[in-house]
mmCIF file of C-alpha atoms in Angstrom:
data_model
loop_
_atom_site.group_PDB
_atom_site.id
_atom_site.type_symbol
_atom_site.label_atom_id
_atom_site.label_comp_id
_atom_site.label_asym_id
_atom_site.label_seq_id
_atom_site.Cartn_x
_atom_site.Cartn_y
_atom_site.Cartn_z
ATOM 1 C CA MET T 151 61.587 96.847 77.979
ATOM 2 C CA ALA T 152 62.658 96.884 81.618
ATOM 3 C CA ALA T 153 65.378 94.323 80.853
ATOM 4 C CA VAL T 154 66.720 96.502 78.017
ATOM 5 C CA LEU T 155 66.815 99.575 80.274
ATOM 6 C CA GLY T 156 68.513 97.527 82.964
ATOM 7 C CA ASN T 157 71.208 96.358 80.534
ATOM 8 C CA ARG T 158 71.778 99.928 79.354
ATOM 9 C CA THR T 159 72.117 101.085 82.952
ATOM 10 C CA LEU T 160 74.656 98.328 83.685
ATOM 11 C CA ARG T 161 76.663 99.183 80.567
ATOM 12 C CA LYS T 162 76.639 102.867 81.516
ATOM 13 C CA LYS T 163 77.848 102.065 85.037
ATOM 14 C CA SER T 164 80.576 99.839 83.614
ATOM 15 C CA ARG T 165 81.757 102.630 81.300
ATOM 16 C CA ASN T 166 81.728 105.105 84.174
ATOM 17 C CA ASN T 167 83.739 102.718 86.354
ATOM 18 C CA LEU T 168 86.217 102.144 83.530
ATOM 19 C CA ASN T 169 86.600 105.890 82.995
ATOM 20 C CA LYS T 170 87.182 106.435 86.718
ATOM 21 C CA LEU T 171 89.763 103.657 86.736
ATOM 22 C CA LEU T 172 91.599 105.206 83.797
ATOM 23 C CA LEU T 173 91.533 108.686 85.317
ATOM 24 C CA ASN T 174 92.609 107.601 88.796
ATOM 25 C CA LYS T 175 94.951 104.672 88.175
ATOM 26 C CA VAL T 176 96.282 104.798 84.606
ATOM 27 C CA VAL T 177 96.522 108.417 83.489
ATOM 28 C CA PRO T 178 98.439 109.846 86.512
ATOM 29 C CA PRO T 179 101.331 107.333 86.294
ATOM 30 C CA LEU T 180 101.598 107.856 82.535
ATOM 31 C CA VAL T 181 101.729 111.638 82.959
ATOM 32 C CA ALA T 182 104.335 111.313 85.708
ATOM 33 C CA LEU T 183 106.388 108.944 83.519
ATOM 34 C CA ALA T 184 106.238 111.359 80.570
ATOM 35 C CA ILE T 185 107.402 114.235 82.790
ATOM 36 C CA PHE T 186 110.225 112.116 84.210
ATOM 37 C CA LEU T 187 111.426 111.046 80.744
ATOM 38 C CA GLY T 188 111.249 114.632 79.513
ATOM 39 C CA LEU T 189 113.325 115.919 82.429
ATOM 40 C CA TRP T 190 115.803 113.070 81.984
ATOM 41 C CA GLU T 191 116.222 113.934 78.294
ATOM 42 C CA LEU T 192 116.671 117.643 79.060
ATOM 43 C CA VAL T 193 119.290 117.023 81.754
ATOM 44 C CA CYS T 194 121.261 114.658 79.523
ATOM 45 C CA ALA T 195 121.192 117.211 76.690
ATOM 46 C CA MET T 196 123.288 119.602 78.796
ATOM 47 C CA PRO T 197 126.877 120.165 77.568
ATOM 48 C CA ASN T 198 129.527 117.888 79.098
ATOM 49 C CA PHE T 199 126.878 115.599 80.646
ATOM 50 C CA GLU T 200 128.080 112.058 79.997
ATOM 51 C CA LEU T 201 125.006 109.953 80.769
ATOM 52 C CA PRO T 202 122.724 108.954 77.856
ATOM 53 C CA GLY T 203 119.144 110.201 77.729
ATOM 54 C CA PRO T 204 116.106 107.926 77.369
ATOM 55 C CA ILE T 205 116.055 108.079 73.566
ATOM 56 C CA GLU T 206 119.739 107.194 73.297
ATOM 57 C CA THR T 207 119.431 104.524 76.000
ATOM 58 C CA PHE T 208 116.612 102.665 74.305
ATOM 59 C CA SER T 209 118.042 103.026 70.807
ATOM 60 C CA GLU T 210 121.416 101.589 71.878
ATOM 61 C CA THR T 211 119.898 98.693 73.811
ATOM 62 C CA TRP T 212 116.960 97.891 71.557
ATOM 63 C CA ASP T 213 118.827 95.072 69.835
ATOM 64 C CA PRO T 214 119.528 92.678 71.441
ATOM 65 C CA PHE T 215 118.681 93.534 75.049
ATOM 66 C CA ILE T 216 115.079 94.676 74.586
ATOM 67 C CA VAL T 217 113.847 92.720 71.566
ATOM 68 C CA HIS T 218 115.926 89.600 72.333
ATOM 69 C CA PRO T 219 116.122 89.393 76.140
ATOM 70 C CA PHE T 220 116.829 85.628 76.089
ATOM 71 C CA PHE T 221 119.816 85.420 73.750
ATOM 72 C CA ASP T 222 122.562 83.080 74.946
ATOM 73 C CA ASN T 223 126.136 83.305 73.676
ATOM 74 C CA GLY T 224 127.536 81.085 76.399
ATOM 75 C CA ALA T 225 129.268 81.763 79.722
ATOM 76 C CA SER T 226 127.901 84.999 81.207
ATOM 77 C CA ASP T 227 127.109 86.604 77.834
ATOM 78 C CA LYS T 228 123.360 86.209 78.123
ATOM 79 C CA GLY T 229 120.326 88.412 77.653
ATOM 80 C CA LEU T 230 118.738 90.355 80.487
ATOM 81 C CA GLY T 231 115.923 87.833 80.646
ATOM 82 C CA TRP T 232 118.344 85.058 81.664
ATOM 83 C CA GLN T 233 120.166 87.411 84.027
ATOM 84 C CA LEU T 234 116.927 88.301 85.816
ATOM 85 C CA LEU T 235 115.758 84.681 85.983
ATOM 86 C CA SER T 236 119.054 83.640 87.528
ATOM 87 C CA SER T 237 118.755 86.361 90.172
ATOM 88 C CA LEU T 238 115.104 85.522 90.815
ATOM 89 C CA GLY T 239 116.027 81.870 91.354
ATOM 90 C CA ARG T 240 118.481 82.829 94.078
ATOM 91 C CA VAL T 241 115.953 85.209 95.629
ATOM 92 C CA ALA T 242 113.226 82.556 95.586
ATOM 93 C CA LEU T 243 115.413 80.081 97.480
ATOM 94 C CA GLY T 244 116.912 82.538 99.962
ATOM 95 C CA PHE T 245 113.614 84.299 100.654
ATOM 96 C CA SER T 246 111.706 81.033 101.062
ATOM 97 C CA LEU T 247 114.202 79.836 103.655
ATOM 98 C CA SER T 248 114.050 83.157 105.491
ATOM 99 C CA ALA T 249 110.235 83.128 105.435
ATOM 100 C CA ILE T 250 110.040 79.658 106.963
ATOM 101 C CA ALA T 251 112.724 80.285 109.576
ATOM 102 C CA GLY T 252 111.508 83.812 110.307
ATOM 103 C CA ILE T 253 107.883 82.845 110.904
ATOM 104 C CA VAL T 254 108.813 79.890 113.119
ATOM 105 C CA LEU T 255 111.327 81.902 115.158
ATOM 106 C CA GLY T 256 108.960 84.859 115.377
ATOM 107 C CA ILE T 257 106.188 82.698 116.818
ATOM 108 C CA LEU T 258 108.535 81.027 119.307
ATOM 109 C CA VAL T 259 110.054 84.326 120.435
ATOM 110 C CA GLY T 260 106.740 86.146 120.588
ATOM 111 C CA ALA T 261 105.070 83.413 122.621
ATOM 112 C CA ASN T 262 107.651 83.503 125.419
ATOM 113 C CA ARG T 263 108.509 86.796 127.122
ATOM 114 C CA LEU T 264 111.714 85.414 128.677
ATOM 115 C CA VAL T 265 113.016 84.231 125.303
ATOM 116 C CA TYR T 266 112.063 87.576 123.749
ATOM 117 C CA ASN T 267 113.994 89.519 126.391
ATOM 118 C CA ALA T 268 117.010 87.272 125.848
ATOM 119 C CA VAL T 269 117.260 87.385 122.042
ATOM 120 C CA ASP T 270 115.761 90.780 121.120
ATOM 121 C CA PRO T 271 119.028 92.722 121.715
ATOM 122 C CA ILE T 272 120.893 90.209 119.534
ATOM 123 C CA PHE T 273 118.316 90.507 116.748
ATOM 124 C CA GLN T 274 118.419 94.305 116.904
ATOM 125 C CA VAL T 275 122.211 94.280 116.516
ATOM 126 C CA LEU T 276 122.294 91.741 113.665
ATOM 127 C CA ARG T 277 119.495 93.338 111.649
ATOM 128 C CA THR T 278 121.475 96.581 111.298
ATOM 129 C CA VAL T 279 124.421 94.853 109.597
ATOM 130 C CA PRO T 280 124.477 95.866 105.894
ATOM 131 C CA PRO T 281 123.914 93.015 103.416
ATOM 132 C CA LEU T 282 127.372 93.178 101.830
ATOM 133 C CA ALA T 283 129.034 92.990 105.231
ATOM 134 C CA TRP T 284 127.807 89.376 105.442
ATOM 135 C CA LEU T 285 129.397 88.423 102.110
ATOM 136 C CA PRO T 286 132.976 87.778 103.358
ATOM 137 C CA ILE T 287 131.584 85.613 106.157
ATOM 138 C CA SER T 288 129.410 83.614 103.768
ATOM 139 C CA LEU T 289 132.236 83.182 101.242
ATOM 140 C CA ALA T 290 134.526 81.934 104.002
ATOM 141 C CA ALA T 291 131.863 79.531 105.246
ATOM 142 C CA PHE T 292 130.558 78.149 101.937
ATOM 143 C CA GLN T 293 133.605 78.597 99.664
ATOM 144 C CA GLN T 294 131.243 79.042 96.697
ATOM 145 C CA ALA T 295 129.633 82.106 95.160
ATOM 146 C CA ASN T 296 126.073 80.838 94.679
ATOM 147 C CA PRO T 297 125.443 79.543 98.239
ATOM 148 C CA SER T 298 127.089 82.702 99.579
ATOM 149 C CA ALA T 299 124.704 84.932 97.641
ATOM 150 C CA ILE T 300 121.720 82.887 98.829
ATOM 151 C CA PHE T 301 122.927 83.186 102.430
ATOM 152 C CA VAL T 302 123.195 86.980 102.067
ATOM 153 C CA ILE T 303 119.564 87.052 100.891
ATOM 154 C CA PHE T 304 118.519 84.841 103.778
ATOM 155 C CA ILE T 305 120.290 86.793 106.509
ATOM 156 C CA THR T 306 119.158 90.152 105.105
ATOM 157 C CA SER T 307 115.464 89.357 104.730
ATOM 158 C CA ILE T 308 114.872 87.266 107.847
ATOM 159 C CA TRP T 309 114.886 90.108 110.377
ATOM 160 C CA PRO T 310 111.731 91.987 109.349
ATOM 161 C CA ILE T 311 109.911 88.647 109.168
ATOM 162 C CA ILE T 312 111.007 87.640 112.671
ATOM 163 C CA ILE T 313 110.290 91.050 114.175
ATOM 164 C CA ASN T 314 106.849 91.512 112.598
ATOM 165 C CA THR T 315 105.790 87.948 113.434
ATOM 166 C CA THR T 316 106.955 88.431 117.017
ATOM 167 C CA VAL T 317 104.937 91.639 117.336
ATOM 168 C CA GLY T 318 101.904 89.887 115.862
ATOM 169 C CA VAL T 319 102.078 87.081 118.424
ATOM 170 C CA GLN T 320 102.507 89.584 121.250
ATOM 171 C CA GLN T 321 99.472 91.529 120.024
ATOM 172 C CA ILE T 322 97.068 88.567 120.127
ATOM 173 C CA PRO T 323 94.000 89.809 122.047
ATOM 174 C CA GLN T 324 93.598 88.354 125.529
ATOM 175 C CA ASP T 325 90.042 87.321 124.612
ATOM 176 C CA TYR T 326 91.459 84.967 121.970
ATOM 177 C CA ILE T 327 93.795 83.410 124.512
ATOM 178 C CA ASN T 328 90.938 83.010 127.006
ATOM 179 C CA VAL T 329 88.790 81.286 124.375
ATOM 180 C CA ALA T 330 91.686 78.919 123.587
ATOM 181 C CA LYS T 331 91.956 78.034 127.274
ATOM 182 C CA VAL T 332 88.220 77.375 127.551
ATOM 183 C CA LEU T 333 88.245 75.188 124.444
ATOM 184 C CA LYS T 334 91.517 73.573 125.567
ATOM 185 C CA LEU T 335 93.227 74.296 122.268
ATOM 186 C CA LYS T 336 96.852 73.199 122.221
ATOM 187 C CA GLY T 337 99.626 72.557 119.748
ATOM 188 C CA ALA T 338 98.656 72.643 116.081
ATOM 189 C CA LYS T 339 95.007 73.487 116.805
ATOM 190 C CA TYR T 340 96.015 76.492 118.906
ATOM 191 C CA PHE T 341 98.298 77.707 116.107
ATOM 192 C CA LEU T 342 95.736 77.212 113.318
ATOM 193 C CA LYS T 343 92.735 78.569 115.224
ATOM 194 C CA ILE T 344 94.283 81.363 117.291
ATOM 195 C CA VAL T 345 97.875 82.304 116.457
ATOM 196 C CA PHE T 346 97.847 82.224 112.653
ATOM 197 C CA PRO T 347 94.595 84.169 112.086
ATOM 198 C CA ALA T 348 95.670 86.843 114.578
ATOM 199 C CA THR T 349 99.233 87.244 113.295
ATOM 200 C CA VAL T 350 98.826 86.774 109.538
ATOM 201 C CA PRO T 351 98.612 90.558 108.801
ATOM 202 C CA TYR T 352 101.871 91.093 110.703
ATOM 203 C CA ILE T 353 103.491 88.119 108.984
ATOM 204 C CA PHE T 354 102.712 89.473 105.525
ATOM 205 C CA THR T 355 103.974 92.914 106.488
ATOM 206 C CA GLY T 356 107.300 91.268 107.333
ATOM 207 C CA LEU T 357 107.232 89.220 104.130
ATOM 208 C CA ARG T 358 106.585 92.304 102.026
ATOM 209 C CA ILE T 359 109.518 94.138 103.587
ATOM 210 C CA GLY T 360 111.650 90.999 103.339
ATOM 211 C CA ILE T 361 111.094 90.459 99.621
ATOM 212 C CA GLY T 362 112.219 93.999 98.908
ATOM 213 C CA LEU T 363 115.357 93.536 100.987
ATOM 214 C CA SER T 364 115.996 90.195 99.249
ATOM 215 C CA TRP T 365 115.998 91.838 95.833
ATOM 216 C CA LEU T 366 118.269 94.628 97.061
ATOM 217 C CA ALA T 367 120.661 92.118 98.599
ATOM 218 C CA ILE T 368 120.971 89.835 95.575
ATOM 219 C CA VAL T 369 121.774 92.673 93.182
ATOM 220 C CA ALA T 370 124.493 93.929 95.533
ATOM 221 C CA ALA T 371 125.865 90.445 96.256
ATOM 222 C CA GLU T 372 126.021 89.438 92.581
ATOM 223 C CA MET T 373 128.167 92.477 91.824
ATOM 224 C CA LEU T 374 130.900 90.877 93.907
ATOM 225 C CA VAL T 375 130.423 87.125 93.438
ATOM 226 C CA GLY T 376 130.123 87.238 89.636
ATOM 227 C CA GLY T 377 128.500 84.614 87.421
ATOM 228 C CA VAL T 378 125.127 85.032 85.751
ATOM 229 C CA GLY T 379 122.744 87.504 87.390
ATOM 230 C CA ILE T 380 121.525 91.047 86.984
ATOM 231 C CA GLY T 381 123.981 92.371 89.572
ATOM 232 C CA SER T 382 126.903 90.699 87.802
ATOM 233 C CA PHE T 383 125.669 92.084 84.480
ATOM 234 C CA ILE T 384 125.669 95.646 85.852
ATOM 235 C CA TRP T 385 129.126 95.271 87.392
ATOM 236 C CA ASP T 386 130.651 93.718 84.264
ATOM 237 C CA ALA T 387 129.170 96.484 82.123
ATOM 238 C CA TYR T 388 130.633 99.093 84.466
ATOM 239 C CA ASN T 389 134.102 97.532 84.362
ATOM 240 C CA THR T 390 134.122 97.766 80.553
ATOM 241 C CA THR T 391 132.466 101.172 80.481
ATOM 242 C CA THR T 392 131.705 102.666 77.104
ATOM 243 C CA GLU T 393 128.854 104.922 76.066
ATOM 244 C CA THR T 394 126.864 101.868 74.973
ATOM 245 C CA ASN T 395 127.576 100.080 78.242
ATOM 246 C CA LEU T 396 126.160 103.021 80.192
ATOM 247 C CA SER T 397 122.910 102.538 78.290
ATOM 248 C CA GLU T 398 122.983 98.832 79.172
ATOM 249 C CA ILE T 399 123.487 99.669 82.861
ATOM 250 C CA ILE T 400 120.577 102.114 82.840
ATOM 251 C CA LEU T 401 118.328 99.570 81.118
ATOM 252 C CA ALA T 402 119.331 96.929 83.681
ATOM 253 C CA LEU T 403 118.494 99.348 86.504
ATOM 254 C CA ILE T 404 115.061 99.916 84.973
ATOM 255 C CA TYR T 405 114.503 96.163 84.831
ATOM 256 C CA VAL T 406 115.660 95.808 88.439
ATOM 257 C CA GLY T 407 113.152 98.422 89.545
ATOM 258 C CA LEU T 408 110.309 96.861 87.564
ATOM 259 C CA VAL T 409 110.998 93.382 88.943
ATOM 260 C CA GLY T 410 111.204 94.786 92.469
ATOM 261 C CA LEU T 411 107.827 96.462 91.962
ATOM 262 C CA LEU T 412 106.301 93.224 90.666
ATOM 263 C CA LEU T 413 107.662 91.229 93.614
ATOM 264 C CA ASP T 414 106.227 93.742 96.079
ATOM 265 C CA ARG T 415 102.845 93.737 94.339
ATOM 266 C CA LEU T 416 102.816 89.932 94.203
ATOM 267 C CA VAL T 417 103.339 89.569 97.955
ATOM 268 C CA GLY T 418 100.810 92.349 98.547
ATOM 269 C CA PHE T 419 98.256 90.567 96.344
ATOM 270 C CA VAL T 420 98.718 87.261 98.181
ATOM 271 C CA ALA T 421 98.468 89.123 101.485
ATOM 272 C CA SER T 422 95.184 90.756 100.482
ATOM 273 C CA LYS T 423 93.689 87.368 99.656
ATOM 274 C CA VAL T 424 94.967 85.565 102.753
ATOM 275 C CA VAL T 425 94.131 88.383 105.173
ATOM 276 C CA ALA T 426 90.667 88.705 103.639
ATOM 277 C CA ASP T 427 90.078 84.971 104.147
ATOM 278 C CA GLN T 428 91.013 85.313 107.814
ATOM 279 C CA LYS T 429 88.430 88.034 108.475
#
């Protein structure tokens, strides 16, 4: 009897938790989305307003861009699925390189006050350069579109990683440093036992900012370098603008936003697991 009552209590708590989750996490975004779509439709219904509303956008792009996102007619005439995968491949390479270089440089700069004072003004100047301003330099250096786009991702996303890692190293508590001296920790042991656990929250803050900047940079860079990619798709659709193409551009922008959200949540999820393990 007690076991039956216990099971009923657990089931009731589970239902209550599920209801709270729905009310707090699911319902509000859905209501906000419905309001946004309604306002969008109303604005686009105004006379002489050229942009398509949500109903027109999805009806014009349903086939093939929504139901067949991976169609391939050769050259750059590919579905949005292939366009996004191509962009994500460039982002993965450029961001990975910036993460490795940024963390290493951040640790080196943060660990030495003289080096920090020397390079910090240079970093502060370079980090304010807009992503597309690097594109002519990268095209001149690499002579190819794909490496140039990857370089733009790298140079755009590396600065928040360097800066946040540097701050993390500089914020290591003195007690940790004293313990390392007592235990005579040096080299790799000092990094694994002292530096990494203390700086990992700062590192992931930089990585989370960096991944967002990477996605922004690749979309902008692809608009100019061409080829296959979501940025190129948007630019090509704009250059052959028709009413249908406007719907394709809007759909592509929605996909860009959704992928950007997923990338941010992915890095945040990894950060929550790694930071929790360090506590």
